mmCIF file of C-alpha atoms and ligand atoms in Angstrom:
data_model
loop_
_atom_site.group_PDB
_atom_site.id
_atom_site.type_symbol
_atom_site.label_atom_id
_atom_site.label_comp_id
_atom_site.label_asym_id
_atom_site.label_seq_id
_atom_site.Cartn_x
_atom_site.Cartn_y
_atom_site.Cartn_z
ATOM 1 C CA MET A 1353 -48.121 -39.742 -28.744
ATOM 2 C CA SER A 1354 -50.798 -40.042 -30.889
ATOM 3 C CA LYS A 1355 -53.487 -37.179 -30.223
ATOM 4 C CA ASP A 1356 -56.305 -39.893 -30.498
ATOM 5 C CA PRO A 1357 -59.124 -39.149 -28.035
ATOM 6 C CA ASP A 1358 -58.932 -42.950 -27.569
ATOM 7 C CA PHE A 1359 -55.442 -43.258 -26.079
ATOM 8 C CA LEU A 1360 -56.963 -42.841 -22.379
ATOM 9 C CA HIS A 1361 -58.939 -46.450 -23.780
ATOM 10 C CA THR A 1362 -56.481 -49.108 -22.880
ATOM 11 C CA LYS A 1363 -56.281 -52.661 -23.028
ATOM 12 C CA LEU A 1364 -57.175 -52.405 -19.177
ATOM 13 C CA CYS A 1365 -60.502 -50.629 -19.456
ATOM 14 C CA ASP A 1366 -61.451 -53.497 -21.893
ATOM 15 C CA LEU A 1367 -60.626 -56.442 -19.354
ATOM 16 C CA LEU A 1368 -61.736 -54.842 -16.717
ATOM 17 C CA SER A 1369 -64.654 -53.115 -18.248
ATOM 18 C CA CYS A 1370 -63.903 -49.772 -16.474
ATOM 19 C CA LYS A 1371 -64.128 -46.168 -18.274
ATOM 20 C CA TYR A 1372 -60.716 -45.285 -17.387
ATOM 21 C CA PRO A 1373 -57.540 -46.888 -16.935
ATOM 22 C CA ILE A 1374 -57.198 -46.088 -12.889
ATOM 23 C CA ILE A 1375 -57.603 -48.310 -10.520
ATOM 24 C CA GLN A 1376 -57.549 -48.087 -6.771
ATOM 25 C CA THR A 1377 -55.859 -50.556 -5.135
ATOM 26 C CA ALA A 1378 -56.663 -52.368 -1.850
ATOM 27 C CA MET A 1379 -55.613 -50.873 1.591
ATOM 28 C CA GLY A 1380 -56.344 -52.568 4.336
ATOM 29 C CA TRP A 1381 -59.331 -50.866 6.505
ATOM 30 C CA VAL A 1382 -59.086 -48.180 3.614
ATOM 31 C CA SER A 1383 -60.406 -49.783 0.688
ATOM 32 C CA THR A 1384 -64.085 -50.225 1.889
ATOM 33 C CA PRO A 1385 -67.240 -50.812 -0.344
ATOM 34 C CA HIS A 1386 -67.840 -47.099 -0.116
ATOM 35 C CA LEU A 1387 -63.923 -46.467 -1.637
ATOM 36 C CA VAL A 1388 -64.908 -48.965 -4.160
ATOM 37 C CA VAL A 1389 -68.569 -48.289 -5.107
ATOM 38 C CA SER A 1390 -66.910 -44.338 -5.210
ATOM 39 C CA THR A 1391 -64.247 -45.380 -7.924
ATOM 40 C CA ILE A 1392 -66.629 -47.490 -9.930
ATOM 41 C CA ASN A 1393 -68.767 -45.143 -10.253
ATOM 42 C CA ALA A 1394 -66.353 -42.472 -11.055
ATOM 43 C CA GLY A 1395 -65.206 -44.671 -14.054
ATOM 44 C CA GLY A 1396 -61.809 -46.586 -12.095
ATOM 45 C CA PHE A 1397 -61.621 -49.837 -11.061
ATOM 46 C CA GLY A 1398 -61.449 -50.568 -7.530
ATOM 47 C CA PHE A 1399 -60.323 -53.736 -4.904
ATOM 48 C CA LEU A 1400 -62.285 -54.415 -1.522
ATOM 49 C CA ALA A 1401 -59.805 -54.834 1.035
ATOM 50 C CA ALA A 1402 -60.526 -58.481 1.840
ATOM 51 C CA ALA A 1403 -57.682 -59.792 3.734
ATOM 52 C CA VAL A 1404 -58.717 -57.839 7.082
ATOM 53 C CA MET A 1405 -62.473 -59.525 6.987
ATOM 54 C CA GLN A 1406 -63.922 -62.222 7.940
ATOM 55 C CA VAL A 1407 -65.666 -64.361 4.994
ATOM 56 C CA SER A 1408 -69.363 -63.297 6.037
ATOM 57 C CA GLN A 1409 -68.018 -59.622 6.287
ATOM 58 C CA ILE A 1410 -66.728 -60.153 2.552
ATOM 59 C CA GLU A 1411 -69.907 -61.356 1.090
ATOM 60 C CA GLN A 1412 -71.849 -58.631 2.983
ATOM 61 C CA SER A 1413 -69.526 -56.103 1.567
ATOM 62 C CA ILE A 1414 -69.710 -57.392 -2.011
ATOM 63 C CA LYS A 1415 -73.361 -57.414 -1.558
ATOM 64 C CA GLN A 1416 -73.129 -53.820 -0.558
ATOM 65 C CA ILE A 1417 -71.260 -52.826 -3.518
ATOM 66 C CA LYS A 1418 -73.345 -54.142 -5.907
ATOM 67 C CA LYS A 1419 -76.517 -53.072 -4.247
ATOM 68 C CA GLN A 1420 -74.836 -49.568 -5.247
ATOM 69 C CA SER A 1421 -73.375 -49.961 -8.589
ATOM 70 C CA ASN A 1422 -73.532 -52.108 -11.861
ATOM 71 C CA HIS A 1423 -69.806 -51.495 -12.363
ATOM 72 C CA ASN A 1424 -67.373 -54.262 -12.309
ATOM 73 C CA PHE A 1425 -65.081 -54.555 -8.885
ATOM 74 C CA GLY A 1426 -62.020 -56.630 -7.163
ATOM 75 C CA VAL A 1427 -60.963 -58.132 -4.325
ATOM 76 C CA ASN A 1428 -58.047 -58.826 -3.139
ATOM 77 C CA PHE A 1429 -57.107 -61.079 -0.336
ATOM 78 C CA HIS A 1430 -54.133 -63.189 1.086
ATOM 79 C CA PHE A 1431 -53.663 -66.973 0.047
ATOM 80 C CA PHE A 1432 -52.125 -67.729 3.425
ATOM 81 C CA GLN A 1433 -55.284 -66.260 5.140
ATOM 82 C CA PRO A 1434 -56.871 -69.208 6.796
ATOM 83 C CA ASP A 1435 -60.113 -68.918 5.115
ATOM 84 C CA ALA A 1436 -58.481 -68.183 1.651
ATOM 85 C CA GLN A 1437 -60.358 -71.498 0.019
ATOM 86 C CA LYS A 1438 -63.992 -70.077 1.340
ATOM 87 C CA ILE A 1439 -63.064 -66.581 -0.283
ATOM 88 C CA VAL A 1440 -61.717 -68.037 -3.535
ATOM 89 C CA ASP A 1441 -65.195 -69.910 -3.635
ATOM 90 C CA LEU A 1442 -67.112 -66.810 -2.980
ATOM 91 C CA VAL A 1443 -65.603 -64.855 -5.321
ATOM 92 C CA ILE A 1444 -66.466 -67.429 -8.168
ATOM 93 C CA LYS A 1445 -69.592 -67.640 -7.012
ATOM 94 C CA GLU A 1446 -70.408 -63.970 -6.899
ATOM 95 C CA GLU A 1447 -68.657 -63.449 -10.165
ATOM 96 C CA ILE A 1448 -66.484 -60.940 -9.383
ATOM 97 C CA LYS A 1449 -64.489 -59.947 -11.885
ATOM 98 C CA ALA A 1450 -60.862 -59.867 -10.546
ATOM 99 C CA VAL A 1451 -58.778 -60.779 -7.755
ATOM 100 C CA SER A 1452 -55.401 -58.924 -6.584
ATOM 101 C CA TYR A 1453 -53.065 -60.291 -4.139
ATOM 102 C CA GLY A 1454 -49.421 -60.534 -3.402
ATOM 103 C CA ARG A 1455 -47.074 -63.116 -1.775
ATOM 104 C CA SER A 1456 -47.576 -66.220 -1.940
ATOM 105 C CA PRO A 1457 -49.733 -67.418 -4.404
ATOM 106 C CA ASP A 1458 -51.234 -70.515 -4.976
ATOM 107 C CA LYS A 1459 -51.288 -72.471 -8.152
ATOM 108 C CA GLU A 1460 -54.390 -74.364 -7.560
ATOM 109 C CA SER A 1461 -56.795 -71.449 -6.580
ATOM 110 C CA ILE A 1462 -55.310 -69.406 -9.922
ATOM 111 C CA ARG A 1463 -56.490 -72.135 -11.991
ATOM 112 C CA LYS A 1464 -60.078 -72.110 -10.263
ATOM 113 C CA PHE A 1465 -60.259 -68.649 -10.885
ATOM 114 C CA LYS A 1466 -59.200 -68.774 -14.632
ATOM 115 C CA ASP A 1467 -61.689 -71.592 -14.973
ATOM 116 C CA ALA A 1468 -64.531 -69.277 -14.155
ATOM 117 C CA GLY A 1469 -63.108 -66.187 -15.641
ATOM 118 C CA VAL A 1470 -61.780 -64.533 -12.923
ATOM 119 C CA LEU A 1471 -59.074 -62.239 -13.781
ATOM 120 C CA CYS A 1472 -55.795 -62.861 -11.624
ATOM 121 C CA ILE A 1473 -53.944 -59.399 -10.919
ATOM 122 C CA PRO A 1474 -50.798 -60.211 -8.632
ATOM 123 C CA THR A 1475 -48.822 -57.269 -7.611
ATOM 124 C CA VAL A 1476 -45.174 -57.435 -7.708
ATOM 125 C CA GLY A 1477 -42.052 -55.643 -7.020
ATOM 126 C CA ALA A 1478 -39.052 -57.408 -8.517
ATOM 127 C CA VAL A 1479 -38.758 -59.077 -12.203
ATOM 128 C CA ASN A 1480 -38.047 -62.344 -11.002
ATOM 129 C CA HIS A 1481 -41.762 -61.926 -9.116
ATOM 130 C CA ALA A 1482 -43.275 -60.849 -11.854
ATOM 131 C CA LEU A 1483 -41.752 -63.644 -14.210
ATOM 132 C CA LYS A 1484 -43.393 -66.331 -11.331
ATOM 133 C CA ALA A 1485 -46.760 -65.051 -11.756
ATOM 134 C CA GLU A 1486 -46.651 -64.960 -15.001
ATOM 135 C CA GLU A 1487 -45.998 -68.603 -14.738
ATOM 136 C CA LEU A 1488 -48.884 -69.307 -12.718
ATOM 137 C CA GLY A 1489 -51.201 -67.675 -14.998
ATOM 138 C CA ALA A 1490 -51.428 -63.877 -13.894
ATOM 139 C CA ASP A 1491 -53.845 -61.859 -16.634
ATOM 140 C CA ILE A 1492 -52.422 -58.619 -15.805
ATOM 141 C CA ILE A 1493 -49.729 -57.522 -13.342
ATOM 142 C CA VAL A 1494 -49.345 -54.534 -10.895
ATOM 143 C CA ILE A 1495 -45.723 -53.269 -10.689
ATOM 144 C CA GLN A 1496 -45.266 -51.479 -7.466
ATOM 145 C CA GLY A 1497 -41.958 -49.681 -7.116
ATOM 146 C CA SER A 1498 -40.256 -48.514 -4.462
ATOM 147 C CA GLU A 1499 -42.160 -45.034 -3.798
ATOM 148 C CA GLY A 1500 -45.181 -47.224 -3.040
ATOM 149 C CA GLY A 1501 -47.310 -47.600 -0.104
ATOM 150 C CA GLY A 1502 -47.250 -50.299 2.057
ATOM 151 C CA HIS A 1503 -45.260 -53.213 1.324
ATOM 152 C CA THR A 1504 -42.491 -52.051 -1.256
ATOM 153 C CA GLY A 1505 -39.901 -53.185 -3.336
ATOM 154 C CA LYS A 1506 -35.812 -51.427 -3.582
ATOM 155 C CA ILE A 1507 -36.973 -51.064 -7.583
ATOM 156 C CA PRO A 1508 -37.936 -47.282 -8.169
ATOM 157 C CA THR A 1509 -41.274 -47.296 -10.317
ATOM 158 C CA ASP A 1510 -39.786 -46.137 -14.126
ATOM 159 C CA GLU A 1511 -37.202 -48.842 -13.704
ATOM 160 C CA LEU A 1512 -39.289 -51.938 -12.627
ATOM 161 C CA LEU A 1513 -41.908 -51.063 -15.245
ATOM 162 C CA GLU A 1514 -39.551 -50.775 -17.829
ATOM 163 C CA GLU A 1515 -37.407 -54.005 -16.595
ATOM 164 C CA VAL A 1516 -40.972 -55.922 -16.463
ATOM 165 C CA LEU A 1517 -42.066 -54.720 -19.892
ATOM 166 C CA GLU A 1518 -39.530 -56.232 -21.158
ATOM 167 C CA SER A 1519 -39.643 -59.698 -19.524
ATOM 168 C CA VAL A 1520 -43.575 -60.684 -19.630
ATOM 169 C CA SER A 1521 -46.030 -60.491 -22.310
ATOM 170 C CA VAL A 1522 -49.232 -59.971 -20.245
ATOM 171 C CA PRO A 1523 -50.345 -56.307 -20.212
ATOM 172 C CA VAL A 1524 -48.930 -53.933 -17.087
ATOM 173 C CA VAL A 1525 -50.042 -51.564 -14.907
ATOM 174 C CA ALA A 1526 -48.174 -49.558 -13.082
ATOM 175 C CA ALA A 1527 -47.976 -48.659 -9.193
ATOM 176 C CA GLY A 1528 -46.243 -46.652 -7.140
ATOM 177 C CA GLY A 1529 -46.071 -42.891 -6.866
ATOM 178 C CA PHE A 1530 -48.542 -41.860 -8.885
ATOM 179 C CA LYS A 1531 -50.762 -38.730 -8.379
ATOM 180 C CA ASP A 1532 -52.073 -37.188 -11.057
ATOM 181 C CA GLY A 1533 -52.479 -37.118 -15.318
ATOM 182 C CA LYS A 1534 -49.006 -36.057 -15.632
ATOM 183 C CA GLY A 1535 -48.092 -39.390 -14.122
ATOM 184 C CA LEU A 1536 -50.864 -41.186 -15.970
ATOM 185 C CA ILE A 1537 -49.400 -40.379 -19.366
ATOM 186 C CA SER A 1538 -46.202 -40.729 -18.681
ATOM 187 C CA ALA A 1539 -47.034 -44.347 -17.347
ATOM 188 C CA LEU A 1540 -48.770 -45.097 -20.864
ATOM 189 C CA GLU A 1541 -46.137 -43.559 -22.648
ATOM 190 C CA ARG A 1542 -43.710 -46.302 -21.323
ATOM 191 C CA GLY A 1543 -46.108 -48.693 -22.299
ATOM 192 C CA ALA A 1544 -48.374 -49.560 -19.194
ATOM 193 C CA VAL A 1545 -51.803 -49.997 -19.628
ATOM 194 C CA GLY A 1546 -52.905 -47.999 -16.635
ATOM 195 C CA ILE A 1547 -51.611 -47.049 -12.974
ATOM 196 C CA ALA A 1548 -52.607 -47.996 -10.123
ATOM 197 C CA MET A 1549 -53.016 -45.632 -7.256
ATOM 198 C CA GLY A 1550 -53.145 -46.156 -3.158
ATOM 199 C CA THR A 1551 -52.419 -43.605 -1.106
ATOM 200 C CA ARG A 1552 -54.194 -40.511 -3.808
ATOM 201 C CA PHE A 1553 -57.572 -42.848 -3.101
ATOM 202 C CA MET A 1554 -56.982 -42.965 0.698
ATOM 203 C CA MET A 1555 -56.841 -39.400 0.522
ATOM 204 C CA THR A 1556 -60.020 -38.282 -0.565
ATOM 205 C CA THR A 1557 -63.029 -37.548 1.231
ATOM 206 C CA ASP A 1558 -64.613 -40.912 0.011
ATOM 207 C CA SER A 1559 -62.436 -42.726 2.775
ATOM 208 C CA PRO A 1560 -62.692 -44.106 5.811
ATOM 209 C CA VAL A 1561 -60.115 -42.994 7.598
ATOM 210 C CA PRO A 1562 -60.648 -40.665 10.480
ATOM 211 C CA GLU A 1563 -60.139 -37.163 10.360
ATOM 212 C CA SER A 1564 -57.406 -37.087 13.263
ATOM 213 C CA THR A 1565 -55.533 -39.759 11.194
ATOM 214 C CA LEU A 1566 -55.858 -38.160 7.591
ATOM 215 C CA SER A 1567 -54.772 -34.538 8.776
ATOM 216 C CA LYS A 1568 -51.271 -36.599 9.205
ATOM 217 C CA TYR A 1569 -50.924 -37.736 5.915
ATOM 218 C CA LEU A 1570 -51.857 -34.039 4.436
ATOM 219 C CA GLU A 1571 -49.123 -32.571 7.017
ATOM 220 C CA VAL A 1572 -46.387 -34.825 6.371
ATOM 221 C CA THR A 1573 -43.163 -34.350 4.307
ATOM 222 C CA LYS A 1574 -41.490 -36.996 2.128
ATOM 223 C CA ASN A 1575 -38.499 -36.486 4.772
ATOM 224 C CA GLN A 1576 -41.002 -37.899 7.554
ATOM 225 C CA ILE A 1577 -41.707 -41.232 5.486
ATOM 226 C CA THR A 1578 -39.702 -44.216 5.789
ATOM 227 C CA VAL A 1579 -38.736 -47.763 5.029
ATOM 228 C CA THR A 1580 -38.660 -50.224 7.719
ATOM 229 C CA ASP A 1581 -38.612 -54.053 8.069
ATOM 230 C CA LYS A 1582 -39.127 -53.684 11.765
ATOM 231 C CA PHE A 1583 -42.640 -53.586 11.530
ATOM 232 C CA ASP A 1584 -43.940 -56.686 10.150
ATOM 233 C CA GLY A 1585 -40.197 -58.280 8.123
ATOM 234 C CA LEU A 1586 -40.636 -56.857 5.133
ATOM 235 C CA SER A 1587 -39.929 -53.513 3.688
ATOM 236 C CA HIS A 1588 -42.972 -51.387 4.244
ATOM 237 C CA ARG A 1589 -43.147 -47.520 3.787
ATOM 238 C CA LEU A 1590 -44.769 -45.605 6.247
ATOM 239 C CA ILE A 1591 -44.904 -42.130 8.188
ATOM 240 C CA ARG A 1592 -42.579 -42.282 10.988
ATOM 241 C CA ASN A 1593 -44.253 -41.758 14.033
ATOM 242 C CA LYS A 1594 -43.661 -42.758 17.661
ATOM 243 C CA PHE A 1595 -45.092 -46.295 17.180
ATOM 244 C CA ILE A 1596 -42.689 -46.351 14.667
ATOM 245 C CA GLU A 1597 -39.396 -44.715 16.685
ATOM 246 C CA GLU A 1598 -39.954 -47.261 19.550
ATOM 247 C CA ILE A 1599 -40.184 -50.214 17.135
ATOM 248 C CA GLU A 1600 -37.203 -49.253 15.643
ATOM 249 C CA ARG A 1601 -35.382 -48.744 19.130
ATOM 250 C CA SER A 1602 -36.626 -52.492 20.802
ATOM 251 C CA SER A 1603 -34.835 -55.272 21.158
ATOM 252 C CA ALA A 1604 -35.676 -58.850 19.517
ATOM 253 C CA THR A 1605 -37.526 -59.901 22.835
ATOM 254 C CA ARG A 1606 -39.563 -56.817 23.396
ATOM 255 C CA LEU A 1607 -40.911 -57.123 19.468
ATOM 256 C CA LEU A 1608 -42.301 -60.662 20.350
ATOM 257 C CA LEU A 1609 -43.669 -60.062 23.209
ATOM 258 C CA MET A 1610 -45.591 -56.860 21.150
ATOM 259 C CA ALA A 1611 -46.547 -58.991 18.367
ATOM 260 C CA LEU A 1612 -47.806 -61.920 20.426
ATOM 261 C CA LYS A 1613 -50.063 -59.568 22.606
ATOM 262 C CA ASN A 1614 -51.344 -58.360 19.324
ATOM 263 C CA SER A 1615 -51.905 -61.231 17.684
ATOM 264 C CA LEU A 1616 -54.243 -62.198 20.468
ATOM 265 C CA ARG A 1617 -56.180 -59.053 19.210
ATOM 266 C CA TYR A 1618 -55.688 -60.038 15.470
ATOM 267 C CA LYS A 1619 -57.551 -63.499 16.372
ATOM 268 C CA ASN A 1620 -60.155 -62.182 17.712
ATOM 269 C CA MET A 1621 -60.948 -59.826 14.996
ATOM 270 C CA ILE A 1622 -60.628 -61.727 12.088
ATOM 271 C CA GLY A 1623 -62.385 -64.826 13.902
ATOM 272 C CA PHE A 1624 -58.987 -66.964 13.706
ATOM 273 C CA SER A 1625 -58.513 -69.983 16.133
ATOM 274 C CA TYR A 1626 -55.015 -70.397 17.748
ATOM 275 C CA LEU A 1627 -54.603 -73.432 15.439
ATOM 276 C CA ASP A 1628 -55.186 -70.851 12.525
ATOM 277 C CA LEU A 1629 -52.791 -68.233 13.539
ATOM 278 C CA ILE A 1630 -50.079 -70.753 14.077
ATOM 279 C CA LYS A 1631 -51.023 -72.316 10.580
ATOM 280 C CA SER A 1632 -50.738 -68.610 8.829
ATOM 281 C CA GLY A 1633 -47.516 -67.873 10.509
ATOM 282 C CA PHE A 1634 -45.735 -70.976 9.609
ATOM 283 C CA SER A 1635 -47.751 -70.740 5.723
ATOM 284 C CA LEU A 1636 -45.737 -67.069 5.834
ATOM 285 C CA LEU A 1637 -42.587 -68.872 7.534
ATOM 286 C CA LYS A 1638 -42.650 -71.722 4.200
ATOM 287 C CA GLN A 1639 -42.787 -69.090 1.969
ATOM 288 C CA ASP A 1640 -40.771 -66.148 2.971
ATOM 289 C CA PRO A 1641 -37.462 -66.282 4.750
ATOM 290 C CA LEU A 1642 -39.108 -64.177 8.003
ATOM 291 C CA LYS A 1643 -38.033 -65.214 11.388
ATOM 292 C CA PRO A 1644 -40.616 -66.008 13.726
ATOM 293 C CA ALA A 1645 -41.229 -63.100 15.532
ATOM 294 C CA GLN A 1646 -40.835 -61.218 12.075
ATOM 295 C CA ALA A 1647 -43.879 -63.790 11.140
ATOM 296 C CA LEU A 1648 -46.042 -63.017 14.060
ATOM 297 C CA MET A 1649 -45.524 -59.205 13.159
ATOM 298 C CA ALA A 1650 -46.560 -59.879 9.871
ATOM 299 C CA VAL A 1651 -49.426 -61.788 10.544
ATOM 300 C CA ASN A 1652 -50.759 -58.999 13.283
ATOM 301 C CA SER A 1653 -49.689 -55.768 11.407
ATOM 302 C CA PRO A 1654 -53.197 -55.596 10.623
ATOM 303 C CA VAL A 1655 -54.166 -54.531 14.052
ATOM 304 C CA ILE A 1656 -51.427 -52.245 14.694
ATOM 305 C CA ILE A 1657 -52.320 -50.769 11.042
ATOM 306 C CA GLN A 1658 -56.767 -50.452 12.236
ATOM 307 C CA LYS A 1659 -55.354 -48.115 15.159
ATOM 308 C CA ALA A 1660 -54.295 -45.380 13.302
ATOM 309 C CA MET A 1661 -56.712 -45.843 10.198
ATOM 310 C CA VAL A 1662 -59.925 -47.124 12.159
ATOM 311 C CA GLU A 1663 -59.879 -46.240 15.472
ATOM 312 C CA GLY A 1664 -57.850 -42.320 14.831
ATOM 313 C CA LEU A 1665 -54.928 -42.825 17.086
ATOM 314 C CA PRO A 1666 -52.043 -41.875 14.612
ATOM 315 C CA ASP A 1667 -49.293 -42.041 17.098
ATOM 316 C CA GLU A 1668 -50.060 -45.477 18.489
ATOM 317 C CA GLY A 1669 -50.370 -47.174 14.882
ATOM 318 C CA ALA A 1670 -49.032 -47.725 11.961
ATOM 319 C CA MET A 1671 -49.579 -45.695 8.711
ATOM 320 C CA PRO A 1672 -48.571 -47.159 5.728
ATOM 321 C CA THR A 1673 -48.255 -44.956 3.382
ATOM 322 C CA GLY A 1674 -46.817 -43.715 -0.345
ATOM 323 C CA LEU A 1675 -43.797 -41.226 -0.718
ATOM 324 C CA ILE A 1676 -46.647 -39.563 -2.936
ATOM 325 C CA ALA A 1677 -48.481 -38.360 -0.085
ATOM 326 C CA GLY A 1678 -45.605 -35.576 0.583
ATOM 327 C CA GLU A 1679 -47.198 -33.859 -2.587
ATOM 328 C CA ILE A 1680 -50.829 -34.271 -1.501
ATOM 329 C CA ASN A 1681 -52.361 -31.253 0.206
ATOM 330 C CA ASN A 1682 -55.996 -31.339 -0.444
ATOM 331 C CA LEU A 1683 -58.577 -34.018 -0.132
ATOM 332 C CA LEU A 1684 -60.962 -34.910 -2.912
ATOM 333 C CA SER A 1685 -63.813 -36.844 -3.921
ATOM 334 C CA CYS A 1686 -63.353 -39.957 -5.866
ATOM 335 C CA LYS A 1687 -65.022 -38.734 -8.190
ATOM 336 C CA ASP A 1688 -63.170 -35.245 -8.415
ATOM 337 C CA LEU A 1689 -60.247 -37.068 -8.495
ATOM 338 C CA ILE A 1690 -60.461 -39.487 -11.406
ATOM 339 C CA ASN A 1691 -62.167 -36.651 -13.165
ATOM 340 C CA SER A 1692 -59.049 -33.965 -12.888
ATOM 341 C CA LEU A 1693 -56.745 -37.386 -13.522
ATOM 342 C CA ILE A 1694 -58.504 -37.345 -16.819
ATOM 343 C CA GLU A 1695 -58.801 -33.864 -17.774
ATOM 344 C CA ASP A 1696 -54.762 -33.090 -16.851
ATOM 345 C CA ALA A 1697 -53.858 -36.212 -18.946
ATOM 346 C CA LEU A 1698 -55.979 -35.242 -22.328
ATOM 347 C CA ASN A 1699 -54.438 -31.682 -21.482
ATOM 348 C CA SER A 1700 -50.712 -32.869 -21.496
ATOM 349 C CA ILE A 1701 -51.572 -34.724 -24.568
ATOM 350 C CA ASN A 1702 -53.001 -31.477 -26.184
ATOM 351 C CA ASN A 1703 -50.149 -29.498 -25.001
ATOM 352 C CA ASP A 1704 -47.607 -32.002 -26.618
ATOM 353 C CA PHE A 1705 -48.884 -30.664 -30.116
HETATM 354 C C1 FMN B 653 -52.531 -46.903 3.453
HETATM 355 C C2 FMN B 653 -52.503 -48.208 3.059
HETATM 356 C C3 FMN B 653 -52.981 -49.473 3.030
HETATM 357 C C4 FMN B 653 -52.140 -50.774 2.529
HETATM 358 N N1 FMN B 653 -52.547 -51.628 2.440
HETATM 359 C C5 FMN B 653 -52.660 -52.688 1.351
HETATM 360 C C6 FMN B 653 -53.055 -54.192 1.771
HETATM 361 O O1 FMN B 653 -53.662 -54.433 2.774
HETATM 362 N N2 FMN B 653 -52.583 -54.849 1.016
HETATM 363 C C7 FMN B 653 -51.931 -54.796 -0.579
HETATM 364 O O2 FMN B 653 -51.817 -55.884 -1.012
HETATM 365 N N3 FMN B 653 -51.406 -53.728 -0.424
HETATM 366 C C8 FMN B 653 -51.706 -52.406 0.568
HETATM 367 N N4 FMN B 653 -51.122 -50.824 0.333
HETATM 368 C C9 FMN B 653 -50.285 -50.783 -0.855
HETATM 369 C C10 FMN B 653 -51.145 -50.238 -2.255
HETATM 370 O O3 FMN B 653 -52.489 -51.379 -2.589
HETATM 371 C C11 FMN B 653 -50.810 -50.375 -3.130
HETATM 372 O O4 FMN B 653 -50.216 -50.421 -4.052
HETATM 373 C C12 FMN B 653 -49.378 -48.783 -3.162
HETATM 374 O O5 FMN B 653 -50.356 -47.707 -2.166
HETATM 375 C C13 FMN B 653 -49.466 -48.119 -4.506
HETATM 376 O O6 FMN B 653 -48.643 -47.264 -4.308
HETATM 377 P P1 FMN B 653 -49.095 -45.496 -3.749
HETATM 378 O O7 FMN B 653 -49.624 -45.373 -2.597
HETATM 379 O O8 FMN B 653 -48.264 -44.579 -4.278
HETATM 380 O O9 FMN B 653 -49.914 -45.342 -5.027
HETATM 381 C C14 FMN B 653 -51.507 -50.408 1.070
HETATM 382 C C15 FMN B 653 -51.187 -49.102 0.985
HETATM 383 C C16 FMN B 653 -51.466 -48.125 1.850
HETATM 384 C C17 FMN B 653 -51.134 -46.575 1.476
#
């Protein structure tokens, strides 16, 4: 390893114009303007979670971040959101540095972003998705290994990172299971240009998550963290709680009824019309081999997550989490988190000599 003090200044820092190669990922309800501002002012790069917002809220949030920081940040959204085209135009109008997204990327919108100089940074959980993302024009790819929070694949981070690095030529960022400087150094040594963290940023004093829910994350052990596809039809890593146990026991009919009820709440919350809701479900069905009940669950999973992450009712909602929550037992500010991570990373470089 090079002892060069610039070791921590990677291509990611140049591309995103940030001080450190650390990304705060988008987490629905969690990656709010305050979390983003706290991250970018501390030298990282933050993504605003716009997939659970109406366009007017996204616009307001962007303005709020710009008012509180001169640093760059990104916006995360789904191409299958009914207002996706308006979000694409808003991001371009506001000259946002980067967008992140997951499933079902839209080729035409990616071309629009690239023409406007907005960096496209998809997250993938498998090599074939990375190849597809690169073909569609990704500028940077975030790989999320199976240890990661929220939707997650089957391949562990180290393995996936190695496979994707061998397969694509764009810079790759590692996500899934990171919390400290040792992890950062290990990812850089393996060839990543940086790390992205969700759970660790969610477990900070800058997180908007209510104390009642954060205390569950602080208490959780690794064997209380599970992966289920019963929640929204896709592999989702979550804390096993009363709600998850209930849906795991539920029949398909009961799940469908639950999904329908939640769809109505989601529709009102995000300003969908019934037509939008149906279109959104169909768009997901077209892109993913989901069953109808699962597609409906997927469309409205934000409502269930909202219960825990916004309303502070941890037993009634879903709590997405990375496995790393089982190892985190303190809340730091984003600034202290990033500073300690960089300090640890530098110490670990120096200790090698
Ligand atoms: C509470 C929580 C909510 C999340 N919500 C989203 C989301 O809305 N959209 C998304 O693309 N990823 C979401 N994720 C995944 C993260 O963006 C990130 O990829 C993942 O947390 C990385 O793994 P780590 O938690 O081990 O750091 C979420 C993760 C967590 C922990």
